[in-house]
Amino acid sequence: MSTRLSTGGRLIDRTKPMSYTFNGKRMKGFAGDTLASALLAGGQMMMGRSFKYHRPRGVVASGAEEPNALVGLGQGAAFEPNQRATTTELFDGLSATSQNHWPSLEFDVGAINNRLARFFPAGFYYKTFMFPRVAWKKLYEPIVRQSAGLGAVPKERDGDTYEHFYGFFDLVVVGGGISGLIAARAAGRAGLRVLLMEQTAHWGGRAPVDAAADGATVNDAPVDKLVEEIVADLATMPNVTTRLRMMAAGVYDHGYVLGYERLTDHAPEAPGPRHRLWRIRAGQIVTATGAIERPLSFAGNDIPGVMLASATRDYIVNYGVSPGDRVVVVTNNDDAYRTAIAVKKAGLDVPIIVDARAAGGGALAQAARDLGIRVENGRAIAKVHGKKQVEGVSICAQAGEGGVLEEIACDAVAMSGGWSPVVHLWSHCGGKLTWDEAQAHFRPDVHNSPKGDAGETFVTPAGAANGAMQLGDVIADAGEMAGRAIAALGGTVRAEPVTASAPDEVPMQPVWLMPQGAGPKLRMKAWLDYQNDVKVSDVQLAAREGYESVEHTKRYTTLGMATDQGKLSNINGLAILSDALGQPIPQTGTTTFRPPYTPISMGAIAGTARGAAFQPLRRTPMHSWHEENNAHWEPVGQWRRPYCYPRTGESHAEAVSREINQTRSSVGLLDASTLGKIIVKGPDAGRFLDMLYTNMMSTLKPGKCRYGLMCSENGFLIDDGVVARLDEETFLCHTTTGGAESIHAHMEEWLQTEWWDWKVYTANVTEQWAQIAVVGPKARAVLQTLSDDDLSAETLPFMAWKEVTLAGIKARVFRISFSGELSFEVAVPAGQGMALWLALLDAGAEHGIMPYGTEALHVMRAEKGFIMIGDETDGTVIPQDLNLHWALSKKKDDYLGKRAQQRSHMADPNRWKLVGLETLDGSVLPDGAYAVAEGVNENGQKRTQGRVTSTYHSPTLNRGIAMGLVLHGPDRMGEVLEFPGTDGTVSKARIVDPVFYDKDGEKQNV
Amino acid sequence: MSEPQSALTGTTCDGIAKIREVGLQGMITLRGDLSATEIASAIADATGCALPALREITHEGRNSVSWMSPDEVMVFVPYDEAEATAAKLESALTQVHALVVNVSDARAMFELEGPNAREVLGKLCPVDLSPDSFGQGIIRRTRLAQVPAAFWMTSDASFRVVCFRSVAQYVFDTLKIAAQPGSEVGLYTQANG
Amino acid sequence: MLILECPYCGVKAEETEFHAGGEAHIKRFGPGSSDADFEGYLFNRENPKGVHFERWRHANGCGKWFHVVRCTMTLEVFGSYSAQVSEPPQEIRDAITAKRPGWCWRDFA
Amino acid sequence: MRRYSAWAVAREATRYHEGWERAWRAPEPKKRYDVVIVGAGGHGLATAYYLGKNHGITNVAVIEKGWLGGGNTGRNTTIIRSNYLQDSSAAIYEKARSLYETMSQDLNYNVMFSPRGVIMLAQTEHEVRGYQRTAHANALQGVSTEFISPQRVKELVPIIDISGPRYPVLGGLWQARGGTARHDAVAWGYARACSDMGMDIIQKCEVTGIRQEGGRVTGVGTTKGAIDCGKLGIVVAGHSGHLAEMAGFRLPLESVALQALVSEPIKPCMDVVVMANTVHGYMSQSDKGEMVIGGGTDAFNNYTQRGSFHHIEETVRALIETFPMISRLKMLRQWGGIVDVTGDRSPILSKTPVEGVFINSGWGTGGFKAIPGSGFGFAELMAKGYSPLTAEFGLNRFAEGRFVDESVAAGVAH
């Protein structure tokens, strides 16, 4: 059983005990522990259940590659599922719960799947659950769904905050091991702006751990010394930034790197954001990301107590934790001997080292023998005994089929199948890999590197990440590769005489299955992907059934699709696949490496954009007044506009009616500030607007206004509004609220990219002005009380504008009407909008003046038969459909959209045309309803002959009114159409003139 | 004549940097052929400022002129002088094709002050704000979180940030979160300890 | 995540400061043009695998439109230039040739 | 073909599953086929399947430059729905949806079609109107949808925040028989069925040229030699423009990157598919427990299958606003695919200027849900020269200005 050793542990501080809970049980650990090391120290070998068979699982690794030891961390607003115990730093009060079991970790009903495993091979669900059909939805799928998932679901709104940071560096070094440190120091000394990031809380990586076992030295000093020395050097360089607990999540095009900095995960009480997502632009990236050890594939290699040899070593050396008292070491390379030595030095027993290589190991093997450890070459593990805990192993010949030679009792197994460089970041942006036959792994093919915006190489692998596996080679490679990256940035490298002395290792030997001739029984128990329960037999089945592409096999078996994304399983899996297909591994190739390297929080991705800062919320100068006066808001793009202003006890509909009645009978106010306002000035301004609008603008007289339509080059109506001519050379174009930015951009696009020789300047002055529509029979009276200027119909007739002083504020007054009433749109500088608004309310009090919202605006324009962009138009409607021929200039031989409107379908007389619709019973037509025609089309769909584009209850007429587009509509006045609802009812409506109110337009013209 | 109001009427907030809405500020958009001598002299006469070169901002007393685009500059003068200055520019440019508009009410201006000011802005804008890349005299138009914005430095540790008036509250809220206590990045500050 | 250089303000900035505007050097066809020409103008696109000419706007910056030449297979950028030209300047063509000898796009080479 | 069933699995279990045969053959190409389909994605394989099943044409080869199902079929977010506005779209998507209902049985391959229901959230007044219109259209099209209240949305999706400060949920367009399916299985199931009908699926075979005589197609050149054919179907999504160029015509298409991501797996918490168009995000939970999230497309041409990260950011940001709990989940994996987008963002299923050459492309971001309907209609078009399902999706519509525009349900704000 695992336990805490009385001495040792280079990363823990035994003077700082910490307490935490696991599944509610109080446990103890030390500062510097990971949750995994603390659990092992507490004898908690079993840490989770596998995904498919719910098999008992213990920790197998000691870092980011851990597939088994996943826990739910924290509680309430701080709960997070699927946290790796191996990368979770212990803090006082930490609370963790194991996952994917019911009722308990020790006794899990789901483990029945394990009994039936033989009936659940890879892809079994593609072959079953099909009959009877209803059973899939009713029975099978619910079962499949309920058994799905790993971690528990967070319940509360996230209590933490997150942020981003845009970082710019010449060179970014990923990985704080020996290679990364060497690279960063070289770059720092070359005077470059450098960022060095390390995903763990410690510098130095594996080298110090290995040295603790084999006594390797650098420059005749302990490896730890070199680490300290370089870290100290870097601290003195202002041009170098170093970050612990920061992982490079992904490398993207043009030197873009995502840095995931975990600020308070290890200290939840600390102030500030929890995570910071760095968006980094790097001239060069050095990936010193090290390597990951591979498991060996033998029967029972997933039983708690079976661990990677390197992890076993880490727990002993770094945390003073022993995974077991009797540790069998099984390997195909020399490195695992370091583990045996470390175990022995810790005073624990190594009953045997099982070396699959016939010739065995080199110097390290000798060192192990010298310590009295029994070493057997050409041997293998046939089977591991035990259920929730290793109890022993059967030894056999690697060459054979698993005939047992000897049984050995043990409580832990340390395995090593060789090492694979971490090539993820290299591969994210297109870096290619090459197969290294000698070391049986893929490493970066530096001749096929990721290319940046200038086509230059921008990622350079260094050290173990580049396939250099022994200390001396690692140091040499790091210097060499860092030099290349620095040179690419025009820097020069001062040679660093770093000499390492470490025991020589003899070559490893690929071992993909143990024993070599293992039969089906054993292969069905030899795990490749621990979390997803993918076994050697599953990959072989996929190959047998023709899922030959590595992508097919991955998807068919789910190999490598778990939360560790195959960090442990991919190479072993595709070796088995290649063997099954009888082709060399490089021909099989790898699956695609995708970001992130390990999962990153959604919160960090969103950053500060939540709550008030989620999205810009645009406010008019009178926004606060609307808020204080109980406006019911309608989001219009990023603006908020009052929909209506309900009073106590009033429904929205009642409020809208009140606002309309008041406005039609006396006077109302509308905050129209959101309407777009664009200045167009220059000798060619008229000519330009003639191209932009369908009607003629160049003939407009200064002081006058004209309503205009804009179409896209594809012929469709995109915007409308009133244009006022300010002077000979200057026009002010009003656009819809949604159009302010887009229409201004539209204008600039044509000016800059098509008519660049035309003398026209534009300026978007939308936000310079607060605009208030004063509407109703009493509008003039109200305004006149605030102004000495003459506002009479003579001096300011309909469709004219003039500059006046209102309530002491210089204002532009436009006599335009979107309601059919006498109406003045008053524009004043935004800073004085509120003042004018209040003055108008005051001046109009005697007339019962009140503000009205967008809904009243919509109803009143509908009563007048005015179209609304976005209601009558939807991106498929042309002006002709709306009977707006009068606004299509015949004199102009060109305007944007004119050619498009000549295409056969747009000139088709059978296009639906705008009409008014009046229900026979006075009710309101359902919004969006279609008018049905006779019969069905060839796809069996009911034929239609029209649709409702806007529909309202008109308080003025006290009946439902609507507008719609109807086949030959204008020629069918009086005809009755049927509009089926979605509830089975049918509304009948008569085709009428769309102008329902004041047909002769007398009211707006007074 | 009522008192004009700036977007946030001078709201302030303290975090790892000080945030303050500056209040009323006169701003005039001037578009034209910036190589035309009339423009340079009109600006000099009206503000005393030199015509700014590419991506630069020039200052003279309470006035500033910043480059905005190849055919546009922004003139900053005290709010109550904007109308007159605009008129002055207008009349000086009658002979050339140019556009002069008083847009003093269309925008909001913030001051961001303190040793961490660079980092606070660096959390929201995709711009290299390290001292050796960005300093006084430069204007940068870019994206601040989700809205367009422009900024320049008025000292080694303070910025002026300009955005549209309607999003002033959003920009303030966003800056406030970016400046929350305990969120120092320690990147641009490490050099000066 | 592209980086582009705006030829007007000289800023080299990330994609989010810009707005992509589609294929470049498209000739406008108005009233009087054939259906085929008009369809080609509005809809038919090169969509090449390799060298591509496109329009971008420095939307969160100086607001100017400009041209960019980019490889759609590698995202490598060969250069950016003024929007006020109907074909790429010689130095841009040379820059492409240096990286992609024998390139051609529509009638340009 | 050995039928798949629980019994077959049990029988094989007794011999350690060593008796299973290949799901599809791996033949070398013949000299000639009546029909050659280029592209062994879902659409290409479905086309071949219906050519055989509905029209008795089985002398068919499906050639694929990579691995079957290796393109967008295996990269999408697997959403299936047919609540479209325009008749022609609703027709083909509803045909597809109804074929998904019985696909597992038809193919004897469980594609795990899961009609869990799809909600499209209405978060502005404008969307409310747009979806009410769609609901009316659907009722006449025979597509069963319903506009539901915010409370009903909350019942269906407990983890949603319907009173979100910025975009409260005002209702939703609910299609109870929409859902998801296992994307790879769709390609694999069709491949197995096609192979069983005697069709040849030829993987790792790239088309190098399209041969024609007198304006009529006679065959294709490939990396595995020349293959003659009577008719040629081009079904290659993002690479359509490239193939069209070989055949000598141009297409109104642009290829852009579309991105998606998945979270780590969590226990079941969302039983329906939710689409929030106002904030440009959509999400469902896979049978493995991952939250599957769809992002946006880049605005520039791109063949790298790598999108720009800010789209991921925008999508995640938006979904956190609507589903606050996902803030504490982690992104496990992000990826991109190349989608081909047309001028009206609707697909092209059409004859081409070259006689005998047919094109099926332009599915943009909506391809997976359409696979069976697309194959059904396109096979009919190739076999008979006309199909009511594809009639409105011809190439000629761009010259005529007769578009099929689905963006209208969410038009311009006002």
Short mmCIF file of N, CA, C and O in Angstrom, two decimals, chain A residues 25-72:
data_model
loop_
_atom_site.label_atom_id
_atom_site.label_comp_id
_atom_site.label_asym_id
_atom_site.label_seq_id
_atom_site.Cartn_x
_atom_site.Cartn_y
_atom_site.Cartn_z
N LYS A 25 -13.85 12.61 3.42
CA LYS A 25 -12.92 12.13 4.45
C LYS A 25 -11.80 13.15 4.65
O LYS A 25 -11.18 13.60 3.69
N ARG A 26 -11.52 13.53 5.91
CA ARG A 26 -10.44 14.48 6.17
C ARG A 26 -9.10 13.79 6.02
O ARG A 26 -8.88 12.71 6.55
N MET A 27 -8.19 14.41 5.27
CA MET A 27 -6.86 13.82 5.06
C MET A 27 -5.80 14.89 5.20
O MET A 27 -6.10 16.08 5.21
N LYS A 28 -4.52 14.46 5.30
CA LYS A 28 -3.43 15.40 5.53
C LYS A 28 -2.39 15.32 4.43
O LYS A 28 -2.18 14.27 3.82
N GLY A 29 -1.77 16.45 4.20
CA GLY A 29 -0.67 16.48 3.25
C GLY A 29 0.28 17.60 3.62
O GLY A 29 0.15 18.19 4.70
N PHE A 30 1.22 17.91 2.75
CA PHE A 30 2.17 18.99 3.01
C PHE A 30 2.13 20.02 1.89
O PHE A 30 1.74 19.72 0.76
N ALA A 31 2.54 21.24 2.22
CA ALA A 31 2.72 22.25 1.19
C ALA A 31 3.66 21.68 0.14
O ALA A 31 4.66 21.04 0.48
N GLY A 32 3.35 21.86 -1.12
CA GLY A 32 4.19 21.34 -2.20
C GLY A 32 3.66 20.04 -2.76
O GLY A 32 4.04 19.63 -3.86
N ASP A 33 2.76 19.39 -2.02
CA ASP A 33 2.12 18.18 -2.53
C ASP A 33 1.22 18.51 -3.71
O ASP A 33 0.68 19.62 -3.80
N THR A 34 1.02 17.55 -4.60
CA THR A 34 -0.14 17.62 -5.49
C THR A 34 -1.23 16.81 -4.81
O THR A 34 -0.94 16.04 -3.89
N LEU A 35 -2.47 16.97 -5.27
CA LEU A 35 -3.54 16.19 -4.67
C LEU A 35 -3.22 14.70 -4.80
O LEU A 35 -3.42 13.91 -3.88
N ALA A 36 -2.63 14.32 -5.95
CA ALA A 36 -2.32 12.91 -6.18
C ALA A 36 -1.28 12.41 -5.18
O ALA A 36 -1.46 11.35 -4.57
N SER A 37 -0.21 13.19 -4.97
CA SER A 37 0.83 12.72 -4.05
C SER A 37 0.28 12.66 -2.63
O SER A 37 0.58 11.74 -1.87
N ALA A 38 -0.58 13.61 -2.28
CA ALA A 38 -1.17 13.61 -0.93
C ALA A 38 -2.08 12.40 -0.76
O ALA A 38 -2.07 11.75 0.28
N LEU A 39 -2.87 12.07 -1.80
CA LEU A 39 -3.76 10.91 -1.70
C LEU A 39 -2.95 9.63 -1.55
O LEU A 39 -3.23 8.79 -0.70
N LEU A 40 -1.89 9.52 -2.35
CA LEU A 40 -1.04 8.33 -2.24
C LEU A 40 -0.44 8.26 -0.84
O LEU A 40 -0.42 7.20 -0.21
N ALA A 41 0.02 9.40 -0.37
CA ALA A 41 0.62 9.43 0.98
C ALA A 41 -0.39 8.95 2.01
O ALA A 41 -0.02 8.32 3.00
N GLY A 42 -1.67 9.23 1.76
CA GLY A 42 -2.72 8.82 2.68
C GLY A 42 -3.21 7.40 2.42
O GLY A 42 -4.25 7.01 2.94
N GLY A 43 -2.51 6.69 1.52
CA GLY A 43 -2.89 5.30 1.24
C GLY A 43 -4.07 5.17 0.30
O GLY A 43 -4.63 4.09 0.13
N GLN A 44 -4.48 6.28 -0.29
CA GLN A 44 -5.63 6.25 -1.21
C GLN A 44 -5.13 5.94 -2.62
O GLN A 44 -4.84 6.85 -3.38
N MET A 45 -5.05 4.65 -2.93
CA MET A 45 -4.52 4.22 -4.23
C MET A 45 -5.57 4.42 -5.31
O MET A 45 -5.31 4.88 -6.40
N MET A 46 -6.81 4.06 -4.99
CA MET A 46 -7.89 4.12 -5.98
C MET A 46 -8.45 5.54 -6.01
O MET A 46 -8.77 6.10 -4.98
N MET A 47 -8.50 6.13 -7.20
CA MET A 47 -8.91 7.54 -7.27
C MET A 47 -10.08 7.77 -8.22
O MET A 47 -10.60 8.87 -8.29
N GLY A 48 -10.48 6.76 -8.98
CA GLY A 48 -11.60 6.99 -9.88
C GLY A 48 -12.07 5.71 -10.54
O GLY A 48 -11.57 4.62 -10.23
N ARG A 49 -13.04 5.88 -11.43
CA ARG A 49 -13.59 4.75 -12.19
C ARG A 49 -13.47 5.08 -13.67
O ARG A 49 -13.58 6.23 -14.08
N SER A 50 -13.25 4.04 -14.49
CA SER A 50 -13.10 4.29 -15.92
C SER A 50 -14.46 4.58 -16.55
O SER A 50 -15.51 4.33 -15.96
N PHE A 51 -14.42 5.09 -17.77
CA PHE A 51 -15.61 5.64 -18.42
C PHE A 51 -16.63 4.57 -18.82
O PHE A 51 -17.81 4.68 -18.51
N LYS A 52 -16.15 3.49 -19.44
CA LYS A 52 -17.06 2.52 -20.06
C LYS A 52 -17.36 1.35 -19.12
O LYS A 52 -18.52 1.02 -18.90
N TYR A 53 -16.30 0.77 -18.56
CA TYR A 53 -16.48 -0.43 -17.73
C TYR A 53 -16.50 -0.12 -16.24
O TYR A 53 -16.63 -1.03 -15.42
N HIS A 54 -16.33 1.16 -15.90
CA HIS A 54 -16.31 1.54 -14.47
C HIS A 54 -15.29 0.72 -13.68
O HIS A 54 -15.54 0.32 -12.55
N ARG A 55 -14.16 0.44 -14.27
CA ARG A 55 -13.13 -0.32 -13.56
C ARG A 55 -12.45 0.57 -12.52
O ARG A 55 -12.31 1.77 -12.73
N PRO A 56 -12.03 0.01 -11.41
CA PRO A 56 -11.29 0.78 -10.41
C PRO A 56 -10.00 1.30 -11.02
O PRO A 56 -9.33 0.57 -11.74
N ARG A 57 -9.69 2.56 -10.75
CA ARG A 57 -8.48 3.11 -11.34
C ARG A 57 -7.69 3.91 -10.32
O ARG A 57 -8.27 4.64 -9.50
N GLY A 58 -6.38 3.74 -10.36
CA GLY A 58 -5.49 4.54 -9.54
C GLY A 58 -4.75 5.52 -10.42
O GLY A 58 -4.88 5.49 -11.64
N VAL A 59 -3.94 6.36 -9.79
CA VAL A 59 -3.15 7.31 -10.56
C VAL A 59 -2.09 6.53 -11.33
O VAL A 59 -1.53 5.56 -10.81
N VAL A 60 -1.86 6.89 -12.58
CA VAL A 60 -0.87 6.16 -13.38
C VAL A 60 0.31 7.07 -13.73
O VAL A 60 1.42 6.61 -13.94
N ALA A 61 0.07 8.38 -13.72
CA ALA A 61 1.13 9.31 -14.09
C ALA A 61 1.32 10.34 -12.98
O ALA A 61 0.70 10.24 -11.91
N SER A 62 2.17 11.32 -13.21
CA SER A 62 2.40 12.34 -12.19
C SER A 62 2.24 13.75 -12.77
O SER A 62 2.60 14.73 -12.14
N GLY A 63 1.71 13.84 -14.00
CA GLY A 63 1.61 15.16 -14.62
C GLY A 63 0.37 15.33 -15.48
O GLY A 63 -0.65 14.69 -15.26
N ALA A 64 0.50 16.17 -16.50
CA ALA A 64 -0.64 16.58 -17.34
C ALA A 64 -1.23 15.43 -18.13
O ALA A 64 -2.36 15.52 -18.61
N GLU A 65 -0.48 14.32 -18.26
CA GLU A 65 -0.96 13.22 -19.11
C GLU A 65 -1.87 12.26 -18.36
O GLU A 65 -2.35 11.30 -18.93
N GLU A 66 -2.14 12.53 -17.07
CA GLU A 66 -2.91 11.59 -16.25
C GLU A 66 -4.32 11.35 -16.80
O GLU A 66 -5.10 12.28 -16.94
N PRO A 67 -4.68 10.09 -17.08
CA PRO A 67 -6.02 9.79 -17.60
C PRO A 67 -7.01 9.32 -16.53
O PRO A 67 -8.21 9.34 -16.74
N ASN A 68 -6.52 8.88 -15.38
CA ASN A 68 -7.38 8.20 -14.41
C ASN A 68 -7.82 9.08 -13.25
O ASN A 68 -9.00 9.11 -12.89
N ALA A 69 -6.85 9.74 -12.62
CA ALA A 69 -7.12 10.43 -11.36
C ALA A 69 -7.77 11.80 -11.62
O ALA A 69 -7.14 12.83 -11.51
N LEU A 70 -9.05 11.75 -11.99
CA LEU A 70 -9.80 12.99 -12.21
C LEU A 70 -10.80 13.16 -11.07
O LEU A 70 -11.48 12.21 -10.68
N VAL A 71 -10.88 14.36 -10.54
CA VAL A 71 -11.78 14.59 -9.41
C VAL A 71 -12.62 15.85 -9.64
O VAL A 71 -12.27 16.69 -10.46
N GLY A 72 -13.72 15.93 -8.88
CA GLY A 72 -14.47 17.16 -8.81
C GLY A 72 -13.84 17.99 -7.70
O GLY A 72 -13.61 17.49 -6.60
#
